[in-house]
GROMACS .gro file of C-alpha atoms in nm:
model
  246
    1UNK     CA    1   0.136  -1.037   1.165
    2UNK     CA    2  -0.123  -1.293   1.266
    3UNK     CA    3  -0.348  -1.243   1.565
    4UNK     CA    4  -0.272  -1.541   1.793
    5UNK     CA    5  -0.592  -1.503   1.992
    6UNK     CA    6  -0.853  -1.485   1.717
    7UNK     CA    7  -0.651  -1.647   1.438
    8UNK     CA    8  -0.747  -1.363   1.206
    9UNK     CA    9  -0.550  -1.138   0.975
   10UNK     CA   10  -0.556  -0.761   1.005
   11UNK     CA   11  -0.693  -0.673   0.660
   12UNK     CA   12  -0.873  -0.354   0.766
   13UNK     CA   13  -0.784  -0.051   0.981
   14UNK     CA   14  -0.786  -0.111   1.356
   15UNK     CA   15  -0.807   0.139   1.640
   16UNK     CA   16  -0.467   0.275   1.742
   17UNK     CA   17  -0.295   0.074   1.473
   18UNK     CA   18   0.075   0.165   1.454
   19UNK     CA   19   0.194  -0.072   1.182
   20UNK     CA   20   0.094  -0.197   0.839
   21UNK     CA   21  -0.201  -0.419   0.771
   22UNK     CA   22  -0.112  -0.782   0.711
   23UNK     CA   23   0.027  -0.842   0.364
   24UNK     CA   24  -0.156  -1.057   0.110
   25UNK     CA   25   0.066  -1.002  -0.195
   26UNK     CA   26   0.439  -1.032  -0.266
   27UNK     CA   27   0.466  -0.659  -0.338
   28UNK     CA   28   0.326  -0.570   0.004
   29UNK     CA   29   0.572  -0.808   0.168
   30UNK     CA   30   0.848  -0.629  -0.021
   31UNK     CA   31   0.722  -0.288   0.091
   32UNK     CA   32   0.715  -0.396   0.455
   33UNK     CA   33   1.066  -0.540   0.427
   34UNK     CA   34   1.193  -0.217   0.268
   35UNK     CA   35   1.027  -0.014   0.544
   36UNK     CA   36   1.193  -0.223   0.814
   37UNK     CA   37   1.534  -0.192   0.645
   38UNK     CA   38   1.503   0.186   0.616
   39UNK     CA   39   1.390   0.208   0.980
   40UNK     CA   40   1.711   0.027   1.080
   41UNK     CA   41   1.920   0.303   0.922
   42UNK     CA   42   1.698   0.574   1.068
   43UNK     CA   43   1.742   0.437   1.419
   44UNK     CA   44   2.120   0.431   1.371
   45UNK     CA   45   2.110   0.792   1.249
   46UNK     CA   46   1.890   0.893   1.542
   47UNK     CA   47   2.132   0.754   1.799
   48UNK     CA   48   2.438   0.888   1.617
   49UNK     CA   49   2.303   1.243   1.588
   50UNK     CA   50   2.174   1.224   1.945
   51UNK     CA   51   2.518   1.123   2.070
   52UNK     CA   52   2.684   1.406   1.875
   53UNK     CA   53   2.441   1.664   2.019
   54UNK     CA   54   2.486   1.531   2.372
   55UNK     CA   55   2.864   1.532   2.332
   56UNK     CA   56   2.863   1.892   2.209
   57UNK     CA   57   2.646   2.007   2.498
   58UNK     CA   58   2.848   1.811   2.753
   59UNK     CA   59   3.192   1.922   2.636
   60UNK     CA   60   3.149   2.273   2.499
   61UNK     CA   61   2.864   2.444   2.686
   62UNK     CA   62   3.028   2.692   2.916
   63UNK     CA   63   3.374   2.630   2.773
   64UNK     CA   64   3.558   2.941   2.658
   65UNK     CA   65   3.795   2.757   2.425
   66UNK     CA   66   3.851   2.411   2.280
   67UNK     CA   67   4.123   2.240   2.084
   68UNK     CA   68   4.109   2.344   1.719
   69UNK     CA   69   4.131   1.983   1.593
   70UNK     CA   70   3.860   1.848   1.824
   71UNK     CA   71   3.561   1.963   1.618
   72UNK     CA   72   3.721   2.075   1.292
   73UNK     CA   73   3.938   1.882   1.053
   74UNK     CA   74   3.963   1.694   0.725
   75UNK     CA   75   3.889   1.352   0.872
   76UNK     CA   76   3.568   1.442   1.051
   77UNK     CA   77   3.436   1.634   0.750
   78UNK     CA   78   3.516   1.334   0.532
   79UNK     CA   79   3.323   1.109   0.771
   80UNK     CA   80   3.008   1.322   0.783
   81UNK     CA   81   3.013   1.362   0.404
   82UNK     CA   82   3.082   1.001   0.297
   83UNK     CA   83   2.869   0.824   0.560
   84UNK     CA   84   2.533   0.979   0.452
   85UNK     CA   85   2.618   0.907   0.088
   86UNK     CA   86   2.678   0.539   0.169
   87UNK     CA   87   2.352   0.519   0.366
   88UNK     CA   88   2.158   0.672   0.076
   89UNK     CA   89   2.309   0.417  -0.164
   90UNK     CA   90   2.214   0.130   0.069
   91UNK     CA   91   1.856   0.262   0.076
   92UNK     CA   92   1.832   0.351  -0.294
   93UNK     CA   93   1.923   0.019  -0.454
   94UNK     CA   94   1.659  -0.195  -0.274
   95UNK     CA   95   1.393   0.071  -0.327
   96UNK     CA   96   1.465   0.103  -0.701
   97UNK     CA   97   1.461  -0.274  -0.738
   98UNK     CA   98   1.123  -0.303  -0.566
   99UNK     CA   99   0.984  -0.009  -0.765
  100UNK     CA  100   1.067  -0.167  -1.100
  101UNK     CA  101   0.946  -0.512  -0.992
  102UNK     CA  102   0.611  -0.367  -0.885
  103UNK     CA  103   0.579  -0.187  -1.218
  104UNK     CA  104   0.611  -0.508  -1.422
  105UNK     CA  105   0.295  -0.679  -1.550
  106UNK     CA  106   0.405  -1.010  -1.705
  107UNK     CA  107   0.170  -1.259  -1.870
  108UNK     CA  108  -0.151  -1.196  -1.666
  109UNK     CA  109  -0.412  -1.471  -1.653
  110UNK     CA  110  -0.706  -1.229  -1.633
  111UNK     CA  111  -0.784  -0.860  -1.648
  112UNK     CA  112  -1.007  -0.635  -1.441
  113UNK     CA  113  -1.086  -0.275  -1.533
  114UNK     CA  114  -1.169  -0.033  -1.253
  115UNK     CA  115  -1.322   0.306  -1.334
  116UNK     CA  116  -1.366   0.581  -1.077
  117UNK     CA  117  -1.675   0.800  -1.073
  118UNK     CA  118  -1.803   1.069  -0.840
  119UNK     CA  119  -1.851   0.887  -0.607
  120UNK     CA  120  -1.839   0.513  -0.673
  121UNK     CA  121  -1.635   0.255  -0.862
  122UNK     CA  122  -1.729   0.057  -1.172
  123UNK     CA  123  -1.566  -0.279  -1.248
  124UNK     CA  124  -1.547  -0.484  -1.563
  125UNK     CA  125  -1.420  -0.838  -1.630
  126UNK     CA  126  -1.349  -0.832  -2.006
  127UNK     CA  127  -1.223  -1.194  -2.009
  128UNK     CA  128  -1.557  -1.338  -1.894
  129UNK     CA  129  -1.900  -1.314  -2.055
  130UNK     CA  130  -2.242  -1.337  -1.894
  131UNK     CA  131  -2.551  -1.512  -2.032
  132UNK     CA  132  -2.618  -1.217  -2.263
  133UNK     CA  133  -2.276  -1.250  -2.423
  134UNK     CA  134  -2.150  -0.929  -2.266
  135UNK     CA  135  -1.855  -0.889  -2.031
  136UNK     CA  136  -1.933  -0.902  -1.660
  137UNK     CA  137  -1.954  -0.554  -1.512
  138UNK     CA  138  -2.109  -0.387  -1.210
  139UNK     CA  139  -2.100  -0.073  -0.997
  140UNK     CA  140  -1.975  -0.072  -0.639
  141UNK     CA  141  -2.135   0.174  -0.395
  142UNK     CA  142  -2.072   0.233  -0.028
  143UNK     CA  143  -2.324   0.070   0.207
  144UNK     CA  144  -2.501   0.348   0.404
  145UNK     CA  145  -2.503   0.332   0.783
  146UNK     CA  146  -2.873   0.244   0.793
  147UNK     CA  147  -2.813  -0.074   0.588
  148UNK     CA  148  -2.504  -0.201   0.766
  149UNK     CA  149  -2.526  -0.552   0.905
  150UNK     CA  150  -2.372  -0.653   1.236
  151UNK     CA  151  -1.997  -0.702   1.205
  152UNK     CA  152  -1.954  -0.502   0.884
  153UNK     CA  153  -1.728  -0.199   0.869
  154UNK     CA  154  -1.871   0.151   0.852
  155UNK     CA  155  -1.747   0.361   0.557
  156UNK     CA  156  -1.559   0.059   0.419
  157UNK     CA  157  -1.826  -0.191   0.313
  158UNK     CA  158  -1.972  -0.190  -0.040
  159UNK     CA  159  -2.273  -0.353  -0.202
  160UNK     CA  160  -2.068  -0.531  -0.473
  161UNK     CA  161  -1.722  -0.659  -0.390
  162UNK     CA  162  -1.445  -0.721  -0.642
  163UNK     CA  163  -1.406  -1.099  -0.650
  164UNK     CA  164  -1.070  -1.242  -0.757
  165UNK     CA  165  -0.903  -1.585  -0.742
  166UNK     CA  166  -0.595  -1.648  -0.530
  167UNK     CA  167  -0.256  -1.749  -0.671
  168UNK     CA  168  -0.344  -1.594  -1.007
  169UNK     CA  169  -0.164  -1.319  -1.199
  170UNK     CA  170  -0.421  -1.044  -1.243
  171UNK     CA  171  -0.384  -0.723  -1.440
  172UNK     CA  172  -0.593  -0.434  -1.307
  173UNK     CA  173  -0.655  -0.142  -1.541
  174UNK     CA  174  -0.740   0.179  -1.358
  175UNK     CA  175  -0.903   0.486  -1.509
  176UNK     CA  176  -1.158   0.757  -1.423
  177UNK     CA  177  -1.464   0.903  -1.587
  178UNK     CA  178  -1.468   1.255  -1.440
  179UNK     CA  179  -1.192   1.368  -1.202
  180UNK     CA  180  -0.871   1.214  -1.066
  181UNK     CA  181  -0.929   0.925  -0.824
  182UNK     CA  182  -0.687   0.679  -0.664
  183UNK     CA  183  -0.737   0.303  -0.626
  184UNK     CA  184  -0.564   0.200  -0.304
  185UNK     CA  185  -0.572  -0.114  -0.091
  186UNK     CA  186  -0.310  -0.133   0.188
  187UNK     CA  187  -0.306  -0.512   0.241
  188UNK     CA  188  -0.241  -0.563  -0.130
  189UNK     CA  189   0.032  -0.299  -0.148
  190UNK     CA  190  -0.153  -0.109  -0.421
  191UNK     CA  191  -0.204   0.263  -0.477
  192UNK     CA  192  -0.255   0.380  -0.835
  193UNK     CA  193  -0.403   0.706  -0.962
  194UNK     CA  194  -0.706   0.695  -1.190
  195UNK     CA  195  -0.693   0.969  -1.456
  196UNK     CA  196  -0.968   1.054  -1.705
  197UNK     CA  197  -0.860   0.950  -2.054
  198UNK     CA  198  -0.567   0.742  -1.927
  199UNK     CA  199  -0.547   0.372  -1.840
  200UNK     CA  200  -0.293   0.285  -1.572
  201UNK     CA  201  -0.222  -0.080  -1.498
  202UNK     CA  202  -0.099  -0.268  -1.194
  203UNK     CA  203  -0.015  -0.631  -1.124
  204UNK     CA  204  -0.199  -0.826  -0.856
  205UNK     CA  205  -0.111  -1.168  -0.716
  206UNK     CA  206  -0.300  -1.251  -0.396
  207UNK     CA  207  -0.155  -1.540  -0.197
  208UNK     CA  208  -0.436  -1.610   0.050
  209UNK     CA  209  -0.812  -1.591   0.084
  210UNK     CA  210  -0.963  -1.294   0.259
  211UNK     CA  211  -1.149  -0.965   0.232
  212UNK     CA  212  -0.927  -0.661   0.180
  213UNK     CA  213  -1.043  -0.303   0.233
  214UNK     CA  214  -0.923   0.018   0.073
  215UNK     CA  215  -1.045   0.364  -0.021
  216UNK     CA  216  -0.999   0.631  -0.282
  217UNK     CA  217  -0.677   0.809  -0.183
  218UNK     CA  218  -0.716   1.121  -0.397
  219UNK     CA  219  -0.930   1.411  -0.278
  220UNK     CA  220  -1.194   1.392  -0.553
  221UNK     CA  221  -1.482   1.595  -0.417
  222UNK     CA  222  -1.733   1.630  -0.137
  223UNK     CA  223  -1.797   1.254  -0.111
  224UNK     CA  224  -1.434   1.152  -0.146
  225UNK     CA  225  -1.460   0.936   0.167
  226UNK     CA  226  -1.768   0.756   0.034
  227UNK     CA  227  -1.612   0.541  -0.237
  228UNK     CA  228  -1.438   0.251  -0.059
  229UNK     CA  229  -1.279  -0.051  -0.228
  230UNK     CA  230  -1.339  -0.409  -0.117
  231UNK     CA  231  -1.149  -0.696  -0.280
  232UNK     CA  232  -1.255  -1.048  -0.186
  233UNK     CA  233  -1.012  -1.326  -0.273
  234UNK     CA  234  -1.140  -1.683  -0.305
  235UNK     CA  235  -1.003  -2.012  -0.427
  236UNK     CA  236  -1.046  -2.102  -0.792
  237UNK     CA  237  -1.359  -2.306  -0.722
  238UNK     CA  238  -1.532  -2.021  -0.541
  239UNK     CA  239  -1.438  -1.775  -0.813
  240UNK     CA  240  -1.570  -2.003  -1.089
  241UNK     CA  241  -1.894  -2.047  -0.896
  242UNK     CA  242  -1.928  -1.668  -0.870
  243UNK     CA  243  -1.872  -1.637  -1.245
  244UNK     CA  244  -2.139  -1.901  -1.307
  245UNK     CA  245  -2.391  -1.710  -1.092
  246UNK     CA  246  -2.325  -1.390  -1.285
   0.00000   0.00000   0.00000
């Protein structure tokens, strides 16, 4: 959803937000579409069950007897058995399809490795070398309140953002150095656990420029809330310029 007044995207939490952040990847668009489809069935179920409860209260409260075929019988039991099964099938097939599509990592153009620590993230770009002939890597710490600039987000801004190009297939490897962390960014539709000694991977394809905010989503210790994630997506020219400066 685009804000018509400020012409901005909602890529960070907003006060009293009741819906998803704006999507920036195909997988997030798929998740939002699946959510809306499931909500359609849930609303139908809500009204159907509500009507049944109202009908029971209206017809049978205070009644000493009712017709034996009015609320018992083969047909009605067949209906309330088969109908939920059909609804579950209609929900299951789209969700399984999206799950397997999100799990695929096909022919990535670049790789980023993210490692969780107590309590910060480390990033490495193994495909690109700096002037010393070593892969580009850096640590990303939360910006304390005393150093926040005007307009930046408290508890969400970091000193070193993850810079990525748009319209590029990116493989992100996620691991941890100490305890279990979780690399999550709502606008990108990503939430992957980071385990010590294990390398999980996710696929990332960002379709527009922007700054996307996330946080560790696994309770990893006393400063769990102090290791945010900031992904900044730029065009190819801006990304190449950033590589040149590093």
